[in-house]
Amino acid sequence: MKALHDFVKKYEPSKENKMAHTVFDGFYTFLFQPDTVTSDGTHIKDGMDLKRLMVNVVLALQVLYIFGTWNIGHQHFLALGEHTGLLEGFHLKIVYGLIQILPIFVVTHVVGLGIEFFYAGRKGHAIEEGFLVSGALIPLIMPPDIPLLWLAIAIAFAVILGKEAFGGTGMNIWNVALLARVFIFFAYPTTISGDEVWVSGIEKVGTEYFAASYNWAHGLFDWIFSGVGLSQFGAGGQAVVDGWTGATPLGIAAKEGWEGVTAVYSTDAMFWGGIPGSIGEMSVPLIVLGMIFLIVTKIADYRVIFGGLIGFVVCALMMNAIAPPMDALTEDMDGVFKFMAIPWYYQMIMGSFLFAITFMATDPVSSADTPTGKWIYGFLIAFIGLIIRVMNPAYPEGWMLSILLMNTFAPLIDHYVYQANMNRRAKRTAAMAEQRNELITKRGDLPVFDENSDYVPVGNTSGQ
């Protein structure tokens, strides 16, 4: 390792060349932990710096990248009625998913890190680490067919106006990854809403759906697969199966309730994540695995997560109490009542709540700072988000909006928590003073402080 370190250091440019040295420092600190620690005894000597912390979050996301890559291909072939088993055509699903997700990943990091490098070079300081996590999250919260140009514009907007304008990493008041998504949602809504955008490679022609023709990359892999006797992509362009729908469970639930959802998707498919949706937000077990990792390593604060879980269940139970029982629902009943009647445990596996509360809401920069504030912050994100999901017919998911809203109000939450703490201490101090005065009244004397630092009562100045 020392030989590798010395080899890398040999190419360190002069500090006078700010841009070149900034780029080198960014890669150097990514590869190696700090070689200096606090010299006195007041701090723990640890190699864990901000980059290492961010890398751990990125590591927790890797299982979601693997699953999301497979699910892109799985949903594509389900639409065609081919390789419908989970492991059927596994090689085709992985390759198809990689061809879709790699350009998204590359564009995200080229644009985002490019802007970070530019600002760091202009300021003459080290590259900030904040985009490591944002860059890993953005591909996972996008649909698999997102246009790359619009993705690049959204990332530029989020990084420049959402972070650099406020001073860079640690200064942003909103979650950067969610800013990129909200920009896409409001600037190019047809690319991130509707029933067709969540399944890759499917085009609507008139009233029918067809698979897009495969490109040269698929042809290259067909040549490889044919050599080893595996199934191949073929030409593509065929029609999808009759009755196919790319609608997500939430899109169906907003109109038809739980009965309509289960007519298309099984609870097992929703739990494991084999449904259409954003690339990495679907698999409950893998998200919970990442949640446990972040809590155990103390990278994410458990208060935000558990506060969110409590808020979600409370809001869902309140909606269940307002809505008619599920067995009393009728076809002509308004869809919002059907949605409200869905039990909380089904609501939790239908969408991206667990992903949002684990990886988005726990951002330490944009969330509340006080321990009590974190409980309130997480609770309100879930409570408000579920209301948006159920009550807003145009947007059957609410975590993006609720998290950005609570990012805005996080400082206010902390302010009132601090104020409540100060008021409580002031009352405690006043109560103690009152007790002291009552004691003085009963004793009939007043403690004084003499020059020898001994308390003696009035009328007894001898100190005996």
XYZ file of C-alpha atoms in Angstrom:
464
model
C 0.000 0.000 0.000
C 2.878 2.371 0.761
C 4.323 1.723 -2.686
C 0.975 2.618 -4.268
C 0.770 5.745 -2.107
C 4.244 6.854 -3.110
C 3.486 6.173 -6.768
C 0.360 8.349 -6.664
C 2.091 11.145 -4.717
C 4.819 11.254 -7.341
C 2.334 12.793 -9.779
C 1.025 15.479 -7.412
C 0.988 18.821 -9.278
C 2.114 22.100 -7.811
C -0.320 23.902 -5.554
C 0.130 26.975 -7.697
C -1.867 25.173 -10.411
C -5.134 25.349 -8.481
C -7.352 23.389 -10.853
C -4.902 20.533 -11.411
C -4.066 20.262 -7.718
C -7.769 20.308 -6.791
C -8.477 17.401 -9.160
C -5.473 15.447 -7.856
C -6.448 16.080 -4.236
C -9.975 14.846 -4.926
C -8.753 11.507 -6.257
C -5.978 11.214 -3.681
C -8.279 11.681 -0.686
C -10.773 9.279 -2.255
C -8.120 6.549 -2.502
C -6.370 7.100 0.838
C -7.611 7.957 4.307
C -6.061 10.989 6.073
C -2.444 10.500 7.105
C -2.623 13.150 9.828
C -4.747 13.249 12.984
C -5.181 15.653 15.869
C -1.932 15.740 17.821
C -3.252 16.517 21.311
C -5.407 14.319 23.508
C -8.727 16.053 22.993
C -9.932 14.127 19.954
C -10.295 10.506 18.938
C -7.605 9.583 16.432
C -9.558 7.958 13.638
C -9.113 7.513 9.893
C -12.827 8.082 9.254
C -13.197 11.352 7.373
C -16.168 12.730 5.432
C -15.245 10.839 2.253
C -15.113 7.534 4.136
C -18.496 8.330 5.680
C -20.001 9.055 2.277
C -18.471 5.911 0.771
C -20.233 3.803 3.394
C -23.581 5.229 2.291
C -22.683 4.455 -1.324
C -21.792 0.888 -0.310
C -25.207 0.488 1.327
C -26.786 1.389 -2.030
C -24.921 -1.191 -4.093
C -27.409 -4.021 -3.517
C -30.132 -1.685 -4.790
C -28.082 -0.986 -7.919
C -27.737 -4.714 -8.576
C -31.415 -5.376 -8.002
C -32.466 -2.303 -9.980
C -30.330 -3.385 -12.929
C -32.035 -6.789 -12.970
C -35.509 -5.301 -12.496
C -35.117 -2.979 -15.501
C -34.608 -6.015 -17.690
C -37.210 -8.085 -15.849
C -39.968 -5.516 -16.382
C -38.987 -5.122 -20.035
C -39.296 -8.836 -20.753
C -42.474 -9.193 -18.686
C -44.082 -6.645 -21.020
C -43.094 -8.861 -23.957
C -44.274 -12.025 -22.251
C -40.747 -13.469 -22.425
C -38.541 -14.894 -19.653
C -41.298 -14.255 -17.104
C -39.658 -16.329 -14.368
C -37.379 -14.537 -11.927
C -34.253 -16.356 -13.127
C -35.319 -17.004 -16.714
C -33.168 -15.049 -19.145
C -31.177 -13.712 -16.182
C -28.199 -12.823 -18.384
C -30.430 -10.890 -20.791
C -32.104 -8.962 -17.962
C -28.797 -7.974 -16.373
C -27.263 -6.894 -19.677
C -30.391 -4.985 -20.700
C -30.452 -3.249 -17.322
C -26.758 -2.350 -17.553
C -27.221 -0.838 -21.010
C -29.963 1.369 -19.561
C -28.456 2.303 -16.201
C -24.804 2.892 -17.116
C -25.467 6.002 -19.265
C -27.616 7.433 -16.464
C -24.857 6.783 -13.934
C -22.129 8.230 -16.162
C -24.058 11.397 -17.055
C -24.954 11.939 -13.406
C -21.343 11.821 -12.257
C -19.764 13.597 -15.218
C -22.102 16.570 -14.840
C -22.287 16.618 -11.045
C -18.608 16.009 -10.324
C -17.602 18.269 -13.201
C -19.436 21.159 -11.557
C -17.942 20.257 -8.167
C -14.419 20.200 -9.659
C -14.990 23.543 -11.373
C -16.175 25.316 -8.233
C -13.446 23.764 -6.090
C -10.786 24.835 -8.599
C -12.167 28.369 -8.760
C -12.203 28.617 -4.973
C -8.778 27.011 -4.629
C -9.788 24.426 -2.052
C -10.233 20.660 -1.886
C -13.069 18.963 -3.743
C -16.090 18.572 -1.503
C -17.462 15.099 -0.865
C -21.173 15.811 -0.864
C -21.870 14.651 -4.401
C -20.643 11.118 -3.692
C -23.980 10.271 -2.087
C -26.112 12.538 -4.286
C -24.526 11.013 -7.395
C -25.296 7.516 -6.124
C -28.893 8.377 -5.228
C -29.959 10.253 -8.368
C -29.906 7.248 -10.776
C -31.893 5.178 -8.278
C -34.762 7.680 -8.080
C -35.140 8.152 -11.837
C -37.195 6.114 -14.340
C -35.052 3.811 -16.525
C -35.871 5.667 -19.763
C -35.063 9.179 -18.499
C -33.732 11.359 -21.383
C -30.052 11.974 -20.669
C -30.083 15.626 -21.760
C -32.871 16.496 -19.355
C -31.155 14.508 -16.630
C -27.983 16.559 -17.149
C -29.936 19.826 -16.950
C -31.659 18.689 -13.753
C -28.356 17.755 -12.113
C -26.780 21.073 -13.076
C -29.766 22.877 -11.571
C -29.606 20.868 -8.350
C -25.858 21.218 -7.812
C -25.486 24.884 -8.791
C -28.658 26.410 -7.383
C -29.330 23.849 -4.668
C -25.843 23.601 -3.185
C -23.092 25.805 -4.619
C -25.269 28.922 -4.380
C -25.522 28.298 -0.621
C -21.791 27.740 -0.138
C -21.236 24.095 -1.078
C -21.318 20.842 0.864
C -22.678 21.246 4.372
C -24.432 24.518 3.529
C -27.334 23.339 1.341
C -30.789 23.559 2.885
C -32.424 21.014 0.535
C -31.523 17.472 -0.438
C -29.613 17.776 -3.734
C -30.764 14.455 -5.216
C -34.407 15.340 -4.609
C -33.904 18.758 -6.181
C -32.831 17.007 -9.382
C -35.955 14.862 -9.294
C -38.297 17.745 -8.526
C -36.793 19.731 -11.414
C -37.525 16.848 -13.791
C -41.037 16.457 -12.381
C -42.050 20.076 -12.888
C -39.996 20.925 -15.997
C -40.537 17.660 -17.915
C -43.493 15.955 -16.163
C -44.195 13.423 -18.908
C -40.786 11.819 -18.374
C -41.407 10.983 -14.723
C -45.156 10.446 -14.450
C -47.762 8.309 -16.138
C -47.968 4.567 -16.734
C -45.407 4.021 -19.497
C -42.269 5.723 -18.171
C -41.480 3.084 -15.533
C -40.808 0.233 -17.987
C -37.834 0.661 -20.292
C -37.910 0.182 -24.050
C -41.683 0.257 -24.518
C -43.214 2.722 -26.985
C -46.850 3.595 -27.541
C -47.905 3.663 -31.192
C -51.510 4.758 -31.493
C -53.359 2.648 -28.943
C -50.855 -0.237 -28.894
C -47.488 -0.772 -27.239
C -44.356 -2.086 -28.925
C -40.830 -2.820 -27.806
C -38.183 -0.550 -29.289
C -35.682 -2.205 -31.615
C -32.463 -3.273 -29.915
C -29.297 -1.329 -30.739
C -25.722 -2.293 -31.555
C -24.873 -2.997 -27.905
C -27.554 -5.663 -27.693
C -26.304 -7.061 -30.999
C -22.779 -7.298 -29.611
C -23.997 -9.332 -26.656
C -26.139 -11.484 -28.951
C -22.933 -12.428 -30.737
C -21.325 -13.360 -27.398
C -24.382 -15.262 -26.128
C -24.758 -17.208 -29.369
C -21.206 -18.455 -28.974
C -21.952 -20.006 -25.588
C -25.433 -21.304 -26.390
C -27.468 -18.774 -24.383
C -30.716 -17.130 -25.426
C -30.415 -13.822 -27.272
C -32.179 -10.465 -27.581
C -33.047 -10.768 -31.245
C -34.261 -7.830 -33.322
C -36.856 -6.429 -30.928
C -39.720 -4.269 -32.096
C -42.447 -6.825 -31.309
C -45.770 -5.966 -29.691
C -46.228 -6.371 -25.972
C -48.570 -8.970 -24.520
C -52.313 -8.310 -24.427
C -53.502 -6.717 -21.215
C -50.050 -5.392 -20.271
C -49.957 -2.317 -18.098
C -46.916 -0.336 -17.003
C -48.879 1.328 -14.215
C -47.300 1.210 -10.776
C -49.270 -0.162 -7.803
C -49.734 3.400 -6.549
C -51.175 4.517 -9.878
C -53.690 1.679 -9.747
C -54.485 2.192 -6.051
C -55.374 5.842 -6.654
C -58.245 4.714 -8.888
C -59.177 1.196 -7.871
C -57.842 0.635 -4.359
C -56.213 -2.519 -3.053
C -58.464 -4.844 -5.026
C -57.306 -3.255 -8.274
C -53.653 -3.497 -7.217
C -53.796 -7.200 -6.381
C -55.509 -7.906 -9.700
C -52.221 -6.914 -11.384
C -49.452 -7.421 -8.807
C -49.027 -9.951 -6.027
C -48.018 -8.891 -2.523
C -44.824 -10.946 -2.935
C -43.902 -8.995 -6.076
C -44.441 -5.691 -4.274
C -42.511 -6.844 -1.205
C -39.497 -8.110 -3.137
C -39.629 -5.252 -5.658
C -40.465 -6.980 -8.940
C -42.763 -4.157 -10.057
C -42.423 -1.077 -12.287
C -41.044 2.060 -10.694
C -37.909 4.093 -10.146
C -34.722 2.112 -10.608
C -33.758 1.459 -6.997
C -36.734 2.242 -4.772
C -38.723 -0.986 -4.895
C -37.180 -3.875 -2.930
C -38.276 -3.777 0.723
C -35.821 -6.413 2.092
C -32.795 -4.799 0.437
C -33.793 -1.328 1.616
C -34.256 -2.638 5.164
C -30.806 -4.253 4.898
C -29.338 -0.862 3.982
C -31.344 0.769 6.783
C -29.882 -1.616 9.368
C -26.358 -1.012 8.043
C -26.717 2.783 8.285
C -28.221 2.623 11.776
C -25.641 0.178 13.150
C -22.747 2.220 11.760
C -24.481 5.399 13.070
C -24.258 7.039 9.660
C -28.032 7.600 9.659
C -29.847 8.743 12.787
C -32.388 6.158 13.912
C -34.653 8.915 15.291
C -35.514 10.182 11.810
C -36.240 6.659 10.534
C -38.291 5.508 13.512
C -40.086 8.854 13.696
C -41.008 8.368 10.041
C -42.260 4.831 10.653
C -44.440 6.049 13.509
C -45.792 8.961 11.447
C -46.581 6.639 8.538
C -48.514 4.160 10.681
C -50.402 6.886 12.564
C -51.469 8.641 9.351
C -52.471 5.370 7.666
C -54.547 4.300 10.708
C -56.303 7.673 10.756
C -57.166 7.260 7.069
C -58.395 3.715 7.701
C -60.663 5.080 10.446
C -62.134 7.705 8.088
C -62.566 5.425 5.065
C -65.217 2.699 4.808
C -64.050 -0.851 5.620
C -62.413 -2.640 2.705
C -65.223 -5.187 2.491
C -67.765 -2.346 2.180
C -66.115 -0.644 -0.802
C -68.062 -0.523 -4.064
C -66.984 0.042 -7.663
C -68.711 3.414 -7.950
C -67.082 4.773 -4.784
C -64.555 7.592 -5.148
C -60.992 6.294 -5.637
C -59.601 8.347 -2.746
C -61.715 6.364 -0.246
C -60.472 3.111 -1.765
C -56.913 4.376 -1.390
C -57.496 5.495 2.211
C -58.885 2.086 3.138
C -55.634 0.255 2.320
C -53.964 -0.982 5.575
C -50.659 0.615 6.579
C -48.603 -2.558 6.019
C -49.753 -2.711 2.378
C -49.226 1.033 1.951
C -45.650 0.567 3.140
C -44.684 -2.027 0.509
C -46.463 -0.363 -2.424
C -44.174 2.602 -3.012
C -40.852 4.166 -2.104
C -41.478 5.247 1.499
C -38.812 3.028 3.071
C -36.210 4.163 0.540
C -37.083 7.823 1.113
C -37.044 7.704 4.904
C -33.791 5.701 4.953
C -31.624 7.346 2.316
C -33.249 10.747 1.689
C -34.702 11.995 4.948
C -31.594 11.101 6.974
C -29.341 13.535 5.089
C -27.537 15.137 8.085
C -27.175 18.531 6.392
C -30.778 19.216 5.414
C -32.538 17.420 8.283
C -33.244 18.631 11.811
C -30.245 18.752 14.142
C -31.629 18.251 17.650
C -32.524 14.748 18.918
C -36.134 15.719 19.625
C -36.287 17.653 16.361
C -35.277 14.524 14.441
C -38.263 12.606 15.822
C -40.609 15.447 14.858
C -38.928 15.874 11.453
C -39.228 12.172 10.540
C -42.798 11.965 11.833
C -43.955 14.949 9.782
C -42.239 13.721 6.603
C -44.161 10.452 6.747
C -47.438 11.999 7.888
C -47.468 14.730 5.224
C -46.068 12.446 2.518
C -48.805 9.863 2.959
C -51.452 12.592 2.777
C -49.959 13.793 -0.517
C -49.824 10.219 -1.825
C -53.465 9.473 -1.082
C -55.163 12.835 -1.463
C -53.422 14.172 -4.583
C -54.851 12.353 -7.632
C -52.239 13.867 -9.961
C -49.232 12.666 -7.955
C -49.704 9.296 -6.188
C -46.476 9.526 -4.177
C -45.485 12.253 -1.749
C -42.030 11.721 -0.283
C -40.148 14.051 -2.635
C -42.415 16.968 -1.786
C -42.727 16.209 1.925
C -38.955 15.835 2.436
C -38.185 19.081 0.605
C -40.920 20.808 2.622
C -39.504 19.567 5.905
C -35.957 20.442 4.764
C -37.257 24.000 4.597
C -38.793 23.865 8.073
C -36.031 21.842 9.797
C -34.347 24.997 11.231
C -37.723 26.142 12.585
C -38.264 22.761 14.245
C -34.844 23.022 15.901
C -35.601 26.609 16.984
C -38.729 25.567 18.850
C -36.985 22.558 20.367
C -34.197 24.820 21.660
C -36.782 27.316 22.905
C -38.721 24.580 24.695
C -35.505 23.355 26.345
C -34.628 26.876 27.512
C -38.143 27.474 28.828
C -38.089 24.151 30.677
C -34.736 24.972 32.267
C -35.926 28.461 33.174
C -38.990 26.983 34.880
C -36.812 24.464 36.704
C -34.491 27.235 37.871
C -37.446 29.355 38.996
C -38.886 26.388 40.898
C -35.568 25.759 42.626
C -35.329 29.437 43.556
C -38.847 29.330 44.966
C -38.014 26.257 47.047
C -34.887 28.006 48.349
C -36.880 31.088 49.320
C -39.443 28.940 51.119
C -36.633 27.206 53.015
C -35.094 30.556 53.962
C -38.457 31.793 55.180
C -38.932 28.720 57.374
C -35.389 28.959 58.827
C -35.490 32.715 59.309
C -31.931 33.262 58.108
C -30.145 33.956 54.815
C -27.063 32.032 53.648
C -24.099 34.249 52.936
C -20.701 33.589 51.409
C -17.723 34.627 53.533
C -14.153 35.226 52.430
C -13.111 31.716 53.480
C -15.617 30.197 51.004
C -17.811 28.827 53.805
C -21.557 29.345 53.886
C -22.746 30.647 57.237
C -26.168 31.882 58.270
C -26.865 35.502 59.146
C -26.416 36.108 62.885
C -23.635 33.531 63.146
C -20.528 35.129 61.686
C -18.122 33.185 63.869
C -18.146 30.308 61.404
C -18.942 27.835 64.202
